[in-house]
Structure formats: C-alpha cells, structure tokens
Short mmCIF file of C-alpha atoms in Angstrom, two decimals:
data_model
loop_
_atom_site.label_atom_id
_atom_site.label_comp_id
_atom_site.label_asym_id
_atom_site.label_seq_id
_atom_site.Cartn_x
_atom_site.Cartn_y
_atom_site.Cartn_z
CA MET Z 23 -15.05 18.39 13.19
CA GLU Z 24 -17.42 16.54 10.56
CA TRP Z 25 -15.63 14.03 8.25
CA SER Z 26 -15.96 15.23 4.33
CA LEU Z 27 -14.89 13.33 1.34
CA HIS Z 28 -12.06 15.42 -0.59
CA PRO Z 29 -13.53 16.80 -4.02
CA GLN Z 30 -10.99 15.37 -5.54
CA LEU Z 31 -11.45 11.54 -4.92
CA ALA Z 32 -15.37 12.53 -5.41
CA ALA Z 33 -14.31 14.03 -8.77
CA ASP Z 34 -12.90 11.12 -9.56
CA THR Z 35 -13.96 8.09 -8.61
CA THR Z 36 -17.73 6.35 -8.33
CA PRO Z 37 -18.89 5.79 -4.88
CA ILE Z 38 -20.22 2.07 -4.81
CA GLY Z 39 -21.57 2.03 -0.60
CA ASP Z 40 -20.13 2.38 3.18
CA LEU Z 41 -18.73 0.17 4.87
CA ALA Z 42 -18.51 0.24 8.85
CA LEU Z 43 -15.66 2.82 8.92
CA ALA Z 44 -14.70 3.34 4.90
CA ARG Z 45 -16.31 4.53 1.84
CA VAL Z 46 -16.04 2.17 -0.88
CA LEU Z 47 -15.55 3.81 -4.00
CA LEU Z 48 -14.92 3.50 -7.98
CA ALA Z 49 -12.85 4.01 -9.96
CA ASN Z 50 -13.64 6.15 -12.48
CA ASP Z 51 -10.87 4.43 -14.88
CA ALA Z 52 -11.77 2.01 -17.06
CA ASN Z 53 -7.89 0.92 -16.97
CA TYR Z 54 -8.11 -1.19 -14.31
CA PRO Z 55 -10.91 -2.38 -11.98
CA TRP Z 56 -10.02 -0.19 -9.01
CA LEU Z 57 -11.24 0.67 -5.72
CA ILE Z 58 -10.88 3.21 -2.60
CA LEU Z 59 -11.59 2.86 0.70
CA VAL Z 60 -11.31 6.06 2.71
CA PRO Z 61 -11.57 6.05 6.68
CA ARG Z 62 -14.42 8.87 6.91
CA ARG Z 63 -12.57 10.66 10.47
CA PRO Z 64 -12.07 14.19 9.58
CA GLY Z 65 -7.94 15.17 9.26
CA LEU Z 66 -6.56 11.64 8.33
CA ILE Z 67 -3.73 11.98 6.74
CA GLU Z 68 -1.50 8.86 7.49
CA LEU Z 69 -2.19 5.03 7.71
CA ILE Z 70 -0.31 5.80 11.50
CA ASP Z 71 -2.60 8.51 12.38
CA LEU Z 72 -5.36 5.68 12.66
CA GLU Z 73 -6.28 4.44 16.67
CA PRO Z 74 -4.69 1.25 16.74
CA ASN Z 75 -8.23 -0.90 16.57
CA GLU Z 76 -9.42 1.28 13.65
CA GLN Z 77 -5.92 0.50 11.85
CA VAL Z 78 -7.29 -2.94 12.19
CA GLN Z 79 -10.80 -2.85 11.32
CA LEU Z 80 -9.37 -0.71 8.70
CA LEU Z 81 -7.64 -3.51 7.21
CA GLY Z 82 -10.55 -6.06 7.90
CA GLU Z 83 -12.20 -4.05 5.06
CA ILE Z 84 -9.17 -3.39 2.96
CA ASP Z 85 -9.24 -7.61 3.52
CA ALA Z 86 -13.02 -8.09 1.83
CA ALA Z 87 -13.26 -5.20 -1.16
CA ALA Z 88 -9.82 -6.86 -2.19
CA ARG Z 89 -11.38 -10.26 -1.63
CA ALA Z 90 -14.30 -8.88 -3.87
CA LEU Z 91 -12.50 -6.98 -6.50
CA LYS Z 92 -10.89 -10.51 -6.59
CA ALA Z 93 -13.74 -12.22 -7.43
CA VAL Z 94 -15.51 -10.08 -9.67
CA THR Z 95 -12.23 -9.75 -11.67
CA GLU Z 96 -11.18 -12.24 -11.68
CA CYS Z 97 -7.37 -10.67 -11.82
CA GLU Z 98 -3.80 -11.80 -11.73
CA LYS Z 99 -2.68 -9.86 -9.62
CA LEU Z 100 -3.70 -7.15 -6.48
CA ASN Z 101 -1.65 -3.51 -5.42
CA ILE Z 102 -2.65 -2.21 -2.85
CA ALA Z 103 -1.09 1.50 -1.60
CA ALA Z 104 -1.77 4.04 0.50
CA LEU Z 105 -0.25 7.13 -1.16
CA GLY Z 106 -1.54 10.47 -0.29
CA ASN Z 107 1.22 12.73 -2.49
CA ILE Z 108 -1.64 14.30 -4.69
CA VAL Z 109 -4.62 14.23 -2.02
CA ALA Z 110 -3.97 14.51 1.71
CA GLN Z 111 -7.01 13.11 2.63
CA LEU Z 112 -5.98 9.10 4.08
CA HIS Z 113 -7.29 6.69 1.74
CA VAL Z 114 -6.13 2.94 0.54
CA HIS Z 115 -6.08 2.31 -3.67
CA VAL Z 116 -6.84 -2.13 -4.05
CA VAL Z 117 -6.76 -2.10 -7.58
CA ALA Z 118 -7.16 -5.62 -10.00
CA ARG Z 119 -3.80 -6.26 -11.95
CA ARG Z 120 -3.52 -7.92 -14.88
CA HIS Z 121 -0.78 -9.20 -16.66
CA SER Z 122 -2.01 -7.25 -20.43
CA ASP Z 123 -3.27 -3.86 -18.56
CA VAL Z 124 -1.93 -1.01 -19.64
CA ALA Z 125 0.63 0.21 -17.80
CA TRP Z 126 2.40 -3.53 -16.51
CA PRO Z 127 3.96 -4.76 -14.63
CA LYS Z 128 4.65 -0.60 -13.82
CA PRO Z 129 2.11 0.15 -11.19
CA VAL Z 130 -1.12 2.08 -11.89
CA TRP Z 131 -0.44 6.01 -11.06
CA GLY Z 132 0.02 8.40 -13.19
CA VAL Z 133 1.18 6.17 -16.30
CA CYS Z 134 -1.25 6.70 -18.70
CA PRO Z 135 -4.44 8.86 -18.57
CA PRO Z 136 -8.11 7.90 -16.78
CA ILE Z 137 -10.28 5.61 -19.36
CA ALA Z 138 -13.83 6.49 -19.02
CA TYR Z 139 -16.24 3.59 -18.33
CA ASN Z 140 -18.67 2.72 -21.28
CA PRO Z 141 -21.58 3.70 -18.20
CA THR Z 142 -23.58 -0.26 -18.18
CA VAL Z 143 -20.20 -1.78 -17.78
CA ARG Z 144 -19.71 0.57 -14.65
CA ASP Z 145 -22.84 -0.26 -13.48
CA GLY Z 146 -22.61 -4.00 -13.67
CA LEU Z 147 -19.09 -4.01 -12.73
CA VAL Z 148 -20.33 -1.56 -9.70
CA GLY Z 149 -23.35 -4.10 -8.42
CA ALA Z 150 -21.14 -6.93 -8.72
CA LEU Z 151 -18.77 -5.30 -5.77
CA ARG Z 152 -21.95 -4.32 -3.67
CA ARG Z 153 -23.19 -8.14 -3.90
CA GLY Z 154 -19.55 -9.19 -3.43
CA LEU Z 155 -19.68 -6.41 -0.53
CA GLN Z 156 -22.54 -7.49 0.49
CA PHE Z 157 -23.53 -4.29 0.46
CA ASN Z 158 -27.81 -4.09 -0.17
CA LYS Z 159 -29.66 -2.40 -2.74
CA SER Z 160 -29.88 0.59 -0.73
CA SER Z 161 -26.86 1.57 0.52
CA GLY Z 162 -23.64 3.18 -1.67
CA MET N 9 8.65 -25.45 2.85
CA GLU N 10 10.31 -23.02 4.21
CA TRP N 11 10.99 -19.00 3.93
CA SER N 12 13.42 -17.83 1.95
CA LEU N 13 14.25 -14.15 0.95
CA HIS N 14 13.59 -14.16 -2.59
CA PRO N 15 16.67 -13.55 -4.24
CA GLN N 16 15.81 -10.04 -6.47
CA LEU N 17 14.83 -7.65 -2.45
CA ALA N 18 18.32 -10.20 -0.88
CA ALA N 19 19.81 -8.25 -3.78
CA ASP N 20 18.62 -4.50 -3.88
CA THR N 21 18.66 -4.18 0.12
CA THR N 22 20.41 -4.11 3.49
CA PRO N 23 19.01 -6.15 6.49
CA ILE N 24 17.53 -4.44 9.37
CA GLY N 25 16.85 -7.02 11.65
CA ASP N 26 13.87 -9.49 11.86
CA LEU N 27 10.29 -8.55 13.34
CA ALA N 28 8.25 -11.50 15.01
CA LEU N 29 6.50 -11.65 11.61
CA ALA N 30 8.64 -9.72 8.93
CA ARG N 31 11.92 -9.15 7.88
CA VAL N 32 12.46 -5.70 7.47
CA LEU N 33 15.08 -4.58 5.10
CA LEU N 34 16.18 -0.79 3.35
CA ALA N 35 15.57 -0.59 -0.22
CA ASN N 36 19.75 0.41 -1.17
CA ASP N 37 18.20 3.52 -2.93
CA ALA N 38 19.19 6.64 -1.78
CA ASN N 39 16.77 8.90 -2.98
CA TYR N 40 14.62 7.84 -0.30
CA PRO N 41 14.98 6.23 2.64
CA TRP N 42 12.86 3.06 1.80
CA LEU N 43 12.25 0.48 3.95
CA ILE N 44 10.74 -3.23 3.76
CA LEU N 45 8.73 -6.03 4.96
CA VAL N 46 8.75 -8.94 3.59
CA PRO N 47 6.71 -11.38 6.09
CA ARG N 48 8.60 -14.48 6.58
CA ARG N 49 5.95 -17.81 5.49
CA PRO N 50 6.68 -18.80 2.84
CA GLY N 51 4.48 -19.03 -0.40
CA LEU N 52 2.35 -15.91 0.50
CA ILE N 53 2.12 -13.18 -2.71
CA GLU N 54 -0.35 -11.38 -1.74
CA LEU N 55 -1.87 -9.19 1.75
CA ILE N 56 -5.42 -11.84 1.79
CA ASP N 57 -3.02 -14.75 1.33
CA LEU N 58 -2.16 -14.45 4.89
CA GLU N 59 -3.87 -15.52 7.78
CA PRO N 60 -6.22 -12.75 9.64
CA ASN N 61 -4.16 -12.87 13.22
CA GLU N 62 -0.76 -12.45 11.16
CA GLN N 63 -2.03 -10.10 8.78
CA VAL N 64 -2.46 -8.02 12.13
CA GLN N 65 -0.22 -9.13 13.45
CA LEU N 66 1.99 -7.38 10.13
CA LEU N 67 -0.40 -4.58 10.22
CA GLY N 68 1.65 -3.31 13.67
CA GLU N 69 4.64 -3.89 12.40
CA ILE N 70 4.19 -2.02 8.56
CA ASP N 71 2.84 1.41 12.13
CA ALA N 72 5.77 0.43 13.85
CA ALA N 73 7.97 0.81 10.64
CA ALA N 74 6.26 3.83 9.65
CA ARG N 75 6.42 5.20 13.21
CA ALA N 76 10.74 4.33 13.25
CA LEU N 77 11.43 5.79 9.80
CA LYS N 78 9.69 8.66 9.71
CA ALA N 79 10.95 9.56 13.98
CA VAL N 80 14.51 9.07 11.97
CA THR N 81 13.85 11.07 8.49
CA GLU N 82 11.88 13.10 9.42
CA CYS N 83 9.83 12.96 6.15
CA GLU N 84 6.87 14.71 4.95
CA LYS N 85 4.96 12.27 3.98
CA LEU N 86 4.89 8.31 4.11
CA ASN N 87 3.39 6.04 0.97
CA ILE N 88 2.93 2.28 1.63
CA ALA N 89 2.57 -0.17 -0.63
CA ALA N 90 2.20 -3.99 -1.12
CA LEU N 91 1.98 -3.75 -5.57
CA GLY N 92 4.01 -7.29 -5.86
CA ASN N 93 3.94 -6.98 -10.18
CA ILE N 94 8.03 -8.04 -10.68
CA VAL N 95 8.57 -9.74 -7.49
CA ALA N 96 5.94 -11.78 -6.07
CA GLN N 97 7.06 -13.29 -2.70
CA LEU N 98 4.34 -11.21 -0.67
CA HIS N 99 6.57 -8.18 0.43
CA VAL N 100 5.26 -4.39 1.76
CA HIS N 101 7.38 -0.88 1.04
CA VAL N 102 7.26 1.89 3.42
CA VAL N 103 8.53 4.47 1.97
CA ALA N 104 9.72 7.91 3.80
CA ARG N 105 8.99 11.13 0.95
CA ARG N 106 9.81 14.58 0.78
CA HIS N 107 8.82 17.67 -1.68
CA SER N 108 11.50 17.82 -2.60
CA ASP N 109 12.82 14.25 -3.28
CA VAL N 110 13.41 13.54 -7.53
CA ALA N 111 9.90 11.84 -7.97
CA TRP N 112 7.72 13.88 -5.59
CA PRO N 113 4.37 13.35 -6.41
CA LYS N 114 4.83 10.38 -8.29
CA PRO N 115 4.92 6.95 -5.71
CA VAL N 116 8.94 5.67 -6.14
CA TRP N 117 9.03 2.89 -8.19
CA GLY N 118 10.48 2.82 -11.84
CA VAL N 119 10.93 6.59 -11.51
CA CYS N 120 14.70 7.40 -11.28
CA PRO N 121 17.20 5.00 -11.36
CA PRO N 122 18.81 3.65 -7.55
CA ILE N 123 21.54 5.57 -6.35
CA ALA N 124 24.18 3.80 -4.53
CA TYR N 125 24.05 5.26 -0.47
CA ASN N 126 27.57 6.65 1.25
CA PRO N 127 28.22 3.43 3.59
CA THR N 128 28.73 5.93 6.59
CA VAL N 129 24.95 6.73 6.02
CA ARG N 130 23.24 4.10 5.08
CA ASP N 131 25.23 2.04 8.35
CA GLY N 132 24.25 5.86 10.50
CA LEU N 133 20.57 5.07 9.20
CA VAL N 134 20.37 1.35 9.97
CA GLY N 135 21.52 2.25 13.16
CA ALA N 136 19.50 4.77 13.98
CA LEU N 137 16.21 2.39 12.40
CA ARG N 138 17.13 -0.23 14.10
CA ARG N 139 17.47 1.97 17.78
CA GLY N 140 14.18 2.72 16.18
CA LEU N 141 12.73 0.15 15.69
CA GLN N 142 13.92 -1.74 19.17
CA PHE N 143 16.23 -4.38 17.75
CA ASN N 144 18.88 -4.75 20.15
CA LYS N 145 22.41 -4.83 18.53
CA SER N 146 22.71 -9.09 17.07
CA SER N 147 19.96 -9.10 15.19
CA GLY N 148 19.67 -8.22 11.67
#
C-alpha cells in the first residue's frame, strides 16, 4: 500500500515540503500560523502505531517545525497535538498562538471559521518556513 | 530551583504515579478517561524547552501511557496534546475518546463541564492504569 495525503488534509493546506518522515503543510487559516506534519507511511492512525524509531524521527521533526514556526512568527505559545477525530490519517498540529488571537486561550479547533490568507502573506510565510526548515527552493 | 506540580494541575487531578521523567495524573473528569503527564523538571513551558534526550524519554512515557490507557479503556481514539494556554507548566494530555462521548468529535478542552467520578469507579481506573503502567502498589 502506498502512502497518499488524505484529500481533506490536501484541501485544507498549502504544502511546505517533505522532511525525512513527514510532509509539512501550512493550514489555510490566516487566524493562526499553523503547521501540520503527516508521516508518509500508509495506514497510520495513532502515534502509537508508529515504530519506536519512527516515533523518535517524528518527534525530531515536530521539534524542528516548532522551532522554525516560533522563530518565524515570534509567537507567544506553541500548541502541539495529534487528535485525528475527524480525519483519521495520523497528523500532528503545530500551532503558533498569541494572546491576541481569536481563540485564545482556547485550543484552535472548531472555535472560529478559517480565514483565507492574502496570497502574498501566505507565500511570504511559506518561504520563511522553508528557509527555517532548511528546505531548498525546489522542495515542497 | 526544585520542581513542584502546578497547583491547578494538582487540584484538577488524582495522582497515578511517577515514571522516570513524568508524573502521571488522572484528570478529575468522568466524561473521558484522561491522563496528564508532567515532566518533573523546573521551568519548562514548551516541549522544545526539553533537552533532546529528555524529549525522547517523554515520548516513550507518552507511548506507554497511551498504550495503558487504550488497553484499560478499550477506547476508539487517542487524543495527545501539549497546549498550556491556561496552565503554562509543560504537561501533555493523553485522552481516551469514544464516538459516544459528550464532546466527540470535538477536542475535549472547554466543551463540557467536568463530571466528578464515582470514587469506586475512579479508584478502579487508577488501579488498572497503575497495573498497566507497571507501577507497584506503593507508587503514586
């Protein structure tokens, strides 16, 4: 079985690039800078479905994504979560939060309808995150 | 600086025991079997504040807690998250979800007021989780 990105995740995000294990996506929601990491292994639902060495690999990629997101956005808090109640394919949210954002201090899920990015703002954010994650220009 | 459990986390939970790095707590909310892991290191706020080797240690403990919780509750989904928007001290939620629970498919935070456990039910759950996490009777 080959891995493919769940269509709902594809529809709701903009690709940033592929790390060794996970695809890194930007959620199409200008309310919060919000990354989603999806391990490119078929059939995964829970974090505990991953082999231990791949769990550690994913953790390293979550750490890298969180550091890049924090550096680019200068956010005040990170929210990191694997939920999967609606889209079962294993994916990890890494969200940059501010005390002034529309959902603070609640978690972001389901609180406010997504806002479309201004394309220039989105492209600038994607570019900065690619540099932060040390993707070259051809990746993603 | 010595580590101590944040008073709000202490007030909202029942202790289960200490793993090598994290204290394991049961949230006092009978809506969902819900563990909280708190690394016993002072001053931590973000997951990325942990040294890499301690991140890996915590991941192993999250995996063990999630497996024990799933085995004991036979839940349909696990939700794992580090948020910390209200209580800043680094803590990781591991929540057993069912399609029939009061918040499904939403995340659990802030959806429904907590329900107190029947003490017998709570003690049975704590005992089963201690056995699942291979704590001996004197721990916790």
